[in-house]
Amino acid sequence: MLKFLVEGVLFSGFGKKAMKILWLMLLGCVLSVRCLAQPCDFQFEYVGRAVQTKGMHVWGSSPVIGPDGKVHLYVARWSMTTRNDFNGWYRECEIAHYVGDKPEGPFEFVRVAVPDQDGKFNSPHNPSIKKIDGKYVLCFIVNENDDLTTQRIVMYVADDLSDNWKPAAGAESDGTIVRNSTEPTDWNYTARLGVSNPSLIKHNGKYLLYVKSVVFPWANSKKRKYMYGVTVSDTLEGPYKNHPKYVTPATMPLEDAYAFSLGDSVYMLSRDFGASKGSSGGGLLWKSKNGFHFDKKDVTRAYEDLAHYVGEESLRHGTAYRGKLDGHLERAQVLAIDGQPAYLYLATGVNTTPGHGSCSHVFRMKKRDD
């Protein structure tokens, strides 16, 4: 008698019942593979390293086209020499301005755009820059006295990129535009680490500022989840009002979401923080029709870790300042050209250049043909 094992189930012979069960199990496997293989709406082609600086850790690098037609990057960075760990990001970070003639680089340092002021305006980090309604808008996070529970979001505006930034009209005097909610009915009322990682878009006449919080998603939850919500304004410079419901499912945790609109859809690129569609070193593409609800079934795998593109061997002798040597790719930021997403910038904790810390990389980005 022929015996065979499928998914831990032992089958003997070819009885009708056994064959029916086997057929259903195989069909389920095929459908699962098809779901995992659902194509992303965009293609990504690795170009190379975007920014690295000797003696510095470089993190998120946010691009925009300047009045001069060049590509300007607003980059989170901090010194490698003041501490042995990676925690300088929330203790002594600054936002630096780099510029290049092309999206691929090379990029040269221009100046520090937002310095670390310590105290109540401490360690500006995770910049995200957009040009909306003819104005340049720079959003980022700060904290108070190295305390991550006090994270909040700042919005600056300017007419050019000379770095003479001013607080948004609807913000507090220092530019603070969003603090953690004090309303018990809001989705992030229970946030443990404040509100962080902003991404701003204009969609259907409204201004949507997406924010991350680490929260208890339900009343009886015992574990906090990394989730995103949105704040809304009728004007670019606010004030912004918290939308009471979260926009991403608690069952699919995410980090570092970058939002952009294209046609009738709102997209987000994020790190696959919960390894929902592959390793946590890669990223996800989220899609929504209204920007207020991103359904789990519409999420696809977007990109992989750095080793997938450059090969494990090329990273073998590198240094992993954060994560593993496979090079987790984080802090997605997109450069749009003529209204179309064209380049993707990602940060990684791995570097193969001696004396240089974490760095950022650039990819070409193209919409797939429908």
Short mmCIF file of C-alpha atoms in Angstrom, two decimals:
data_model
loop_
_atom_site.label_atom_id
_atom_site.label_comp_id
_atom_site.label_asym_id
_atom_site.label_seq_id
_atom_site.Cartn_x
_atom_site.Cartn_y
_atom_site.Cartn_z
CA MET A 1 0.00 0.00 0.00
CA LEU A 2 1.32 3.43 -0.97
CA LYS A 3 1.65 5.91 1.89
CA PHE A 4 2.44 9.60 1.65
CA LEU A 5 2.67 12.60 3.97
CA VAL A 6 1.25 16.06 3.19
CA GLU A 7 1.43 18.96 5.70
CA GLY A 8 1.91 16.48 8.53
CA VAL A 9 -1.08 14.30 7.51
CA LEU A 10 -0.42 10.64 6.62
CA PHE A 11 -2.46 9.26 3.71
CA SER A 12 -2.67 5.58 2.77
CA GLY A 13 -3.67 4.44 -0.70
CA PHE A 14 -5.83 6.46 -3.02
CA GLY A 15 -9.22 6.33 -1.33
CA LYS A 16 -11.77 8.93 -2.39
CA LYS A 17 -11.76 10.62 1.01
CA ALA A 18 -7.97 10.85 1.10
CA MET A 19 -7.79 12.17 -2.44
CA LYS A 20 -10.44 14.81 -1.73
CA ILE A 21 -8.58 16.05 1.33
CA LEU A 22 -5.31 16.04 -0.58
CA TRP A 23 -6.85 18.02 -3.44
CA LEU A 24 -8.26 20.66 -1.09
CA MET A 25 -4.91 21.02 0.69
CA LEU A 26 -3.01 21.38 -2.57
CA LEU A 27 -5.54 23.93 -3.82
CA GLY A 28 -5.06 25.92 -0.62
CA CYS A 29 -1.30 25.88 -1.12
CA VAL A 30 -1.66 27.15 -4.69
CA LEU A 31 -4.00 29.95 -3.61
CA SER A 32 -1.60 30.93 -0.81
CA VAL A 33 1.29 31.15 -3.25
CA ARG A 34 -0.83 33.24 -5.62
CA CYS A 35 -1.69 35.65 -2.80
CA LEU A 36 1.94 36.01 -1.76
CA ALA A 37 2.93 36.54 -5.38
CA GLN A 38 0.42 39.34 -5.96
CA PRO A 39 2.44 41.88 -7.95
CA CYS A 40 3.25 45.30 -6.53
CA ASP A 41 1.95 48.30 -8.50
CA PHE A 42 5.53 49.58 -8.82
CA GLN A 43 8.89 48.22 -9.91
CA PHE A 44 12.15 49.12 -8.15
CA GLU A 45 15.63 49.07 -9.68
CA TYR A 46 18.65 49.45 -7.43
CA VAL A 47 20.95 52.34 -8.39
CA GLY A 48 23.48 52.68 -5.56
CA ARG A 49 24.40 54.53 -2.41
CA ALA A 50 22.81 57.97 -2.01
CA VAL A 51 24.44 59.57 1.06
CA GLN A 52 27.19 58.54 3.43
CA THR A 53 29.34 60.83 5.57
CA LYS A 54 32.57 59.99 7.35
CA GLY A 55 32.21 59.90 11.10
CA MET A 56 28.40 60.21 10.89
CA HIS A 57 25.39 57.96 10.93
CA VAL A 58 23.06 58.89 8.05
CA TRP A 59 19.43 57.83 8.20
CA GLY A 60 16.25 58.88 6.38
CA SER A 61 16.96 60.94 3.24
CA SER A 62 13.95 62.83 1.92
CA PRO A 63 14.12 64.26 -1.65
CA VAL A 64 12.56 67.22 -3.42
CA ILE A 65 13.24 69.14 -6.64
CA GLY A 66 14.48 72.65 -5.84
CA PRO A 67 13.92 75.95 -7.68
CA ASP A 68 17.32 75.35 -9.30
CA GLY A 69 16.14 72.07 -10.83
CA LYS A 70 18.51 70.08 -8.65
CA VAL A 71 17.63 67.29 -6.23
CA HIS A 72 17.78 68.36 -2.59
CA LEU A 73 17.90 65.79 0.20
CA TYR A 74 16.95 66.50 3.80
CA VAL A 75 18.83 63.93 5.83
CA ALA A 76 18.78 62.78 9.45
CA ARG A 77 22.33 62.35 10.74
CA TRP A 78 24.35 62.28 13.97
CA SER A 79 27.91 61.69 15.10
CA MET A 80 29.35 58.19 15.42
CA THR A 81 31.89 59.29 18.03
CA THR A 82 29.74 60.39 20.97
CA ARG A 83 28.37 56.92 21.80
CA ASN A 84 28.96 53.30 20.87
CA ASP A 85 25.34 52.39 20.16
CA PHE A 86 22.81 53.63 17.59
CA ASN A 87 20.77 55.67 20.08
CA GLY A 88 22.06 59.02 18.92
CA TRP A 89 19.01 59.22 16.64
CA TYR A 90 16.85 60.44 19.53
CA ARG A 91 19.60 62.14 21.54
CA GLU A 92 21.70 64.29 19.19
CA CYS A 93 20.35 64.08 15.65
CA GLU A 94 20.24 67.00 13.23
CA ILE A 95 18.66 67.47 9.82
CA ALA A 96 21.24 68.20 7.14
CA HIS A 97 20.73 69.54 3.61
CA TYR A 98 22.48 67.83 0.67
CA VAL A 99 22.17 68.60 -3.04
CA GLY A 100 22.89 66.76 -6.29
CA ASP A 101 22.51 67.46 -10.00
CA LYS A 102 20.70 64.15 -10.55
CA PRO A 103 18.41 61.89 -8.48
CA GLU A 104 21.14 59.23 -8.54
CA GLY A 105 23.66 61.63 -7.00
CA PRO A 106 26.37 62.25 -6.06
CA PHE A 107 25.12 64.47 -3.25
CA GLU A 108 27.15 67.16 -1.51
CA PHE A 109 26.59 68.57 1.96
CA VAL A 110 25.18 72.13 1.93
CA ARG A 111 24.43 73.03 5.55
CA VAL A 112 22.63 71.94 8.70
CA ALA A 113 19.01 72.86 8.07
CA VAL A 114 17.58 72.06 11.52
CA PRO A 115 20.11 71.80 14.39
CA ASP A 116 19.79 69.80 17.58
CA GLN A 117 18.73 72.26 20.27
CA ASP A 118 18.58 69.84 23.23
CA GLY A 119 16.00 70.38 25.94
CA LYS A 120 12.43 70.74 24.72
CA PHE A 121 13.32 70.78 21.00
CA ASN A 122 15.65 67.82 21.07
CA SER A 123 17.13 65.72 18.26
CA PRO A 124 15.14 66.64 15.09
CA HIS A 125 14.79 63.36 13.19
CA ASN A 126 12.97 61.51 10.38
CA PRO A 127 12.53 64.46 7.99
CA SER A 128 9.98 64.29 5.19
CA ILE A 129 9.85 67.12 2.66
CA LYS A 130 7.19 67.88 0.04
CA LYS A 131 6.33 70.75 -2.28
CA ILE A 132 2.60 71.43 -2.00
CA ASP A 133 0.66 74.46 -3.22
CA GLY A 134 3.90 76.16 -4.25
CA LYS A 135 5.42 75.89 -0.76
CA TYR A 136 8.13 73.62 0.58
CA VAL A 137 6.91 71.77 3.67
CA LEU A 138 9.34 70.03 6.01
CA CYS A 139 7.90 67.72 8.67
CA PHE A 140 9.98 65.92 11.29
CA ILE A 141 9.93 64.71 14.88
CA VAL A 142 11.50 66.04 18.08
CA ASN A 143 11.39 64.99 21.73
CA GLU A 144 12.08 66.52 25.12
CA ASN A 145 15.32 65.71 26.94
CA ASP A 146 15.94 62.35 25.21
CA ASP A 147 12.54 61.03 26.36
CA LEU A 148 10.87 59.01 23.60
CA THR A 149 7.47 59.20 25.29
CA THR A 150 7.42 62.93 24.44
CA GLN A 151 7.83 62.56 20.66
CA ARG A 152 5.83 65.06 18.61
CA ILE A 153 5.65 66.34 15.03
CA VAL A 154 6.91 69.69 13.76
CA MET A 155 5.94 71.37 10.48
CA TYR A 156 8.07 74.07 8.85
CA VAL A 157 7.27 75.94 5.61
CA ALA A 158 9.31 78.02 3.17
CA ASP A 159 9.13 79.53 -0.31
CA ASP A 160 12.59 78.22 -1.27
CA LEU A 161 15.33 75.91 -0.01
CA SER A 162 17.66 78.49 1.55
CA ASP A 163 16.69 76.91 4.91
CA ASN A 164 15.03 80.02 6.28
CA TRP A 165 12.22 77.87 7.62
CA LYS A 166 9.33 79.19 9.67
CA PRO A 167 6.69 77.36 11.71
CA ALA A 168 3.46 76.53 9.89
CA ALA A 169 0.75 79.12 10.54
CA GLY A 170 -1.48 76.66 12.39
CA ALA A 171 1.34 75.24 14.52
CA GLU A 172 2.63 76.17 17.96
CA SER A 173 5.32 78.84 18.13
CA ASP A 174 8.11 76.26 17.72
CA GLY A 175 6.39 74.56 14.79
CA THR A 176 4.76 71.71 16.69
CA ILE A 177 1.77 70.68 14.57
CA VAL A 178 0.72 67.35 16.15
CA ARG A 179 1.04 66.08 19.70
CA ASN A 180 -0.23 62.82 21.10
CA SER A 181 -4.00 62.82 21.49
CA THR A 182 -5.59 63.63 24.83
CA GLU A 183 -9.01 62.39 23.68
CA PRO A 184 -9.87 58.95 25.14
CA THR A 185 -11.90 58.09 22.03
CA ASP A 186 -8.97 58.63 19.64
CA TRP A 187 -7.09 55.64 18.23
CA ASN A 188 -3.72 56.69 19.71
CA TYR A 189 -4.83 57.88 23.14
CA THR A 190 -2.87 54.96 24.66
CA ALA A 191 0.32 55.69 22.68
CA ARG A 192 3.48 54.74 24.57
CA LEU A 193 6.01 56.70 22.49
CA GLY A 194 4.09 59.82 21.55
CA VAL A 195 3.37 60.51 17.88
CA SER A 196 6.03 60.23 15.19
CA ASN A 197 7.17 59.59 11.60
CA PRO A 198 4.99 62.06 9.66
CA SER A 199 4.10 61.95 5.97
CA LEU A 200 2.02 64.68 4.32
CA ILE A 201 -0.13 64.61 1.16
CA LYS A 202 -2.90 66.63 -0.45
CA HIS A 203 -5.80 64.45 -1.60
CA ASN A 204 -9.29 65.40 -2.77
CA GLY A 205 -8.83 68.96 -1.52
CA LYS A 206 -7.84 67.89 2.00
CA TYR A 207 -4.42 67.85 3.62
CA LEU A 208 -3.64 64.50 5.22
CA LEU A 209 -0.73 64.17 7.65
CA TYR A 210 -0.10 60.49 8.45
CA VAL A 211 1.42 59.67 11.84
CA LYS A 212 2.64 56.59 13.71
CA SER A 213 1.91 55.56 17.27
CA VAL A 214 2.54 52.43 19.31
CA VAL A 215 -0.84 51.67 20.85
CA PHE A 216 -3.23 49.19 22.39
CA PRO A 217 -5.56 48.77 19.39
CA TRP A 218 -8.50 47.38 21.39
CA ALA A 219 -9.90 47.92 24.86
CA ASN A 220 -8.76 44.49 26.09
CA SER A 221 -5.44 44.43 24.23
CA LYS A 222 -2.42 43.19 26.17
CA LYS A 223 0.19 44.07 23.57
CA ARG A 224 0.84 47.36 21.83
CA LYS A 225 0.99 47.50 18.02
CA TYR A 226 2.86 49.73 15.56
CA MET A 227 0.04 51.42 13.64
CA TYR A 228 -0.73 54.49 11.55
CA GLY A 229 -3.44 57.10 11.74
CA VAL A 230 -4.05 60.41 10.03
CA THR A 231 -4.62 64.03 10.99
CA VAL A 232 -6.64 66.25 8.65
CA SER A 233 -6.77 69.93 7.73
CA ASP A 234 -8.61 72.11 5.23
CA THR A 235 -5.46 74.24 4.81
CA LEU A 236 -1.84 73.29 4.22
CA GLU A 237 -0.47 74.95 7.35
CA GLY A 238 -3.16 73.60 9.66
CA PRO A 239 -4.26 73.29 12.32
CA TYR A 240 -4.61 69.51 11.92
CA LYS A 241 -7.34 67.51 13.62
CA ASN A 242 -6.87 63.88 14.61
CA HIS A 243 -9.02 61.38 12.69
CA PRO A 244 -10.35 59.17 15.52
CA LYS A 245 -9.81 55.77 13.84
CA TYR A 246 -6.53 54.16 12.82
CA VAL A 247 -6.01 53.62 9.09
CA THR A 248 -3.92 50.41 9.09
CA PRO A 249 -4.88 47.03 10.60
CA ALA A 250 -3.45 45.98 13.96
CA THR A 251 -2.67 42.55 12.51
CA MET A 252 -0.10 44.01 10.10
CA PRO A 253 2.37 46.20 12.06
CA LEU A 254 4.38 48.74 10.07
CA GLU A 255 7.10 51.35 10.46
CA ASP A 256 8.27 54.44 8.57
CA ALA A 257 5.31 54.85 6.23
CA TYR A 258 5.64 57.33 3.37
CA ALA A 259 2.36 58.44 1.76
CA PHE A 260 1.78 59.69 -1.78
CA SER A 261 -1.25 60.04 -4.01
CA LEU A 262 -1.50 58.97 -7.64
CA GLY A 263 -4.70 59.27 -9.60
CA ASP A 264 -7.62 58.33 -7.37
CA SER A 265 -5.52 56.24 -5.00
CA VAL A 266 -3.45 56.92 -1.90
CA TYR A 267 -0.37 54.75 -1.45
CA MET A 268 1.99 54.17 1.45
CA LEU A 269 5.42 52.54 1.36
CA SER A 270 6.53 51.14 4.70
CA ARG A 271 8.89 48.72 6.36
CA ASP A 272 7.37 45.25 6.78
CA PHE A 273 7.85 45.54 10.53
CA GLY A 274 5.94 42.37 11.38
CA ALA A 275 7.38 40.27 8.52
CA SER A 276 3.84 39.93 7.16
CA LYS A 277 4.83 39.36 3.53
CA GLY A 278 8.47 38.31 3.85
CA SER A 279 11.42 39.29 6.02
CA SER A 280 11.28 42.41 8.17
CA GLY A 281 14.20 43.78 6.16
CA GLY A 282 11.98 44.56 3.18
CA GLY A 283 8.98 46.78 2.58
CA LEU A 284 5.27 46.88 1.83
CA LEU A 285 3.07 48.88 -0.53
CA TRP A 286 -0.31 49.90 0.90
CA LYS A 287 -3.20 51.16 -1.24
CA SER A 288 -6.40 53.02 -0.40
CA LYS A 289 -9.18 54.72 -2.33
CA ASN A 290 -9.92 57.37 0.29
CA GLY A 291 -6.75 57.58 2.41
CA PHE A 292 -8.64 56.71 5.60
CA HIS A 293 -8.64 52.92 5.33
CA PHE A 294 -5.87 50.67 4.03
CA ASP A 295 -7.25 47.15 3.65
CA LYS A 296 -4.99 44.23 4.45
CA LYS A 297 -5.97 42.47 1.23
CA ASP A 298 -4.58 45.36 -0.84
CA VAL A 299 -1.11 45.23 0.73
CA THR A 300 1.70 43.82 -1.43
CA ARG A 301 5.39 43.17 -0.95
CA ALA A 302 7.30 46.11 -2.45
CA TYR A 303 11.04 45.56 -2.00
CA GLU A 304 13.52 43.28 -0.23
CA ASP A 305 16.56 43.86 1.99
CA LEU A 306 19.78 45.32 0.59
CA ALA A 307 21.47 41.91 0.17
CA HIS A 308 18.80 40.97 -2.36
CA TYR A 309 20.06 43.71 -4.69
CA VAL A 310 23.81 43.82 -4.06
CA GLY A 311 24.46 40.22 -3.00
CA GLU A 312 25.30 38.82 0.42
CA GLU A 313 28.97 38.51 -0.46
CA SER A 314 29.35 42.26 -1.04
CA LEU A 315 28.09 42.94 2.49
CA ARG A 316 29.97 40.14 4.25
CA HIS A 317 32.82 42.36 5.44
CA GLY A 318 30.61 45.34 6.25
CA THR A 319 29.53 46.64 9.64
CA ALA A 320 25.94 46.34 10.85
CA TYR A 321 25.34 49.40 13.02
CA ARG A 322 21.64 48.58 13.12
CA GLY A 323 19.94 45.31 12.19
CA LYS A 324 21.73 42.46 10.44
CA LEU A 325 24.26 42.27 7.63
CA ASP A 326 21.48 41.61 5.13
CA GLY A 327 20.80 45.34 5.33
CA HIS A 328 17.28 46.13 6.50
CA LEU A 329 15.88 48.91 4.29
CA GLU A 330 13.93 51.56 6.21
CA ARG A 331 12.59 55.14 6.06
CA ALA A 332 11.16 55.06 2.51
CA GLN A 333 11.04 58.51 0.86
CA VAL A 334 9.94 59.10 -2.75
CA LEU A 335 11.01 61.67 -5.34
CA ALA A 336 8.23 62.59 -7.76
CA ILE A 337 9.10 63.98 -11.19
CA ASP A 338 6.29 65.55 -13.23
CA GLY A 339 3.79 64.18 -10.74
CA GLN A 340 5.00 60.58 -11.05
CA PRO A 341 6.93 58.61 -8.40
CA ALA A 342 10.37 58.20 -9.97
CA TYR A 343 12.96 57.43 -7.27
CA LEU A 344 12.91 55.77 -3.87
CA TYR A 345 15.42 56.55 -1.11
CA LEU A 346 15.93 54.06 1.72
CA ALA A 347 18.18 53.95 4.79
CA THR A 348 20.12 50.96 6.09
CA GLY A 349 22.25 50.26 9.14
CA VAL A 350 24.92 48.42 7.12
CA ASN A 351 27.96 50.04 5.53
CA THR A 352 31.04 48.56 3.86
CA THR A 353 33.04 51.82 3.81
CA PRO A 354 35.41 52.06 6.80
CA GLY A 355 34.83 55.05 9.08
CA HIS A 356 31.32 55.68 7.75
CA GLY A 357 28.15 54.86 9.66
CA SER A 358 24.69 53.96 8.45
CA CYS A 359 23.80 55.33 5.02
CA SER A 360 21.04 55.73 2.45
CA HIS A 361 20.52 54.13 -0.97
CA VAL A 362 18.52 55.10 -4.06
CA PHE A 363 16.30 53.05 -6.38
CA ARG A 364 14.53 53.90 -9.62
CA MET A 365 10.78 53.55 -9.23
CA LYS A 366 8.28 52.95 -12.01
CA LYS A 367 4.56 52.24 -12.16
CA ARG A 368 3.78 48.88 -13.71
CA ASP A 369 1.67 48.84 -16.84
CA ASP A 370 -1.93 47.98 -15.99
#
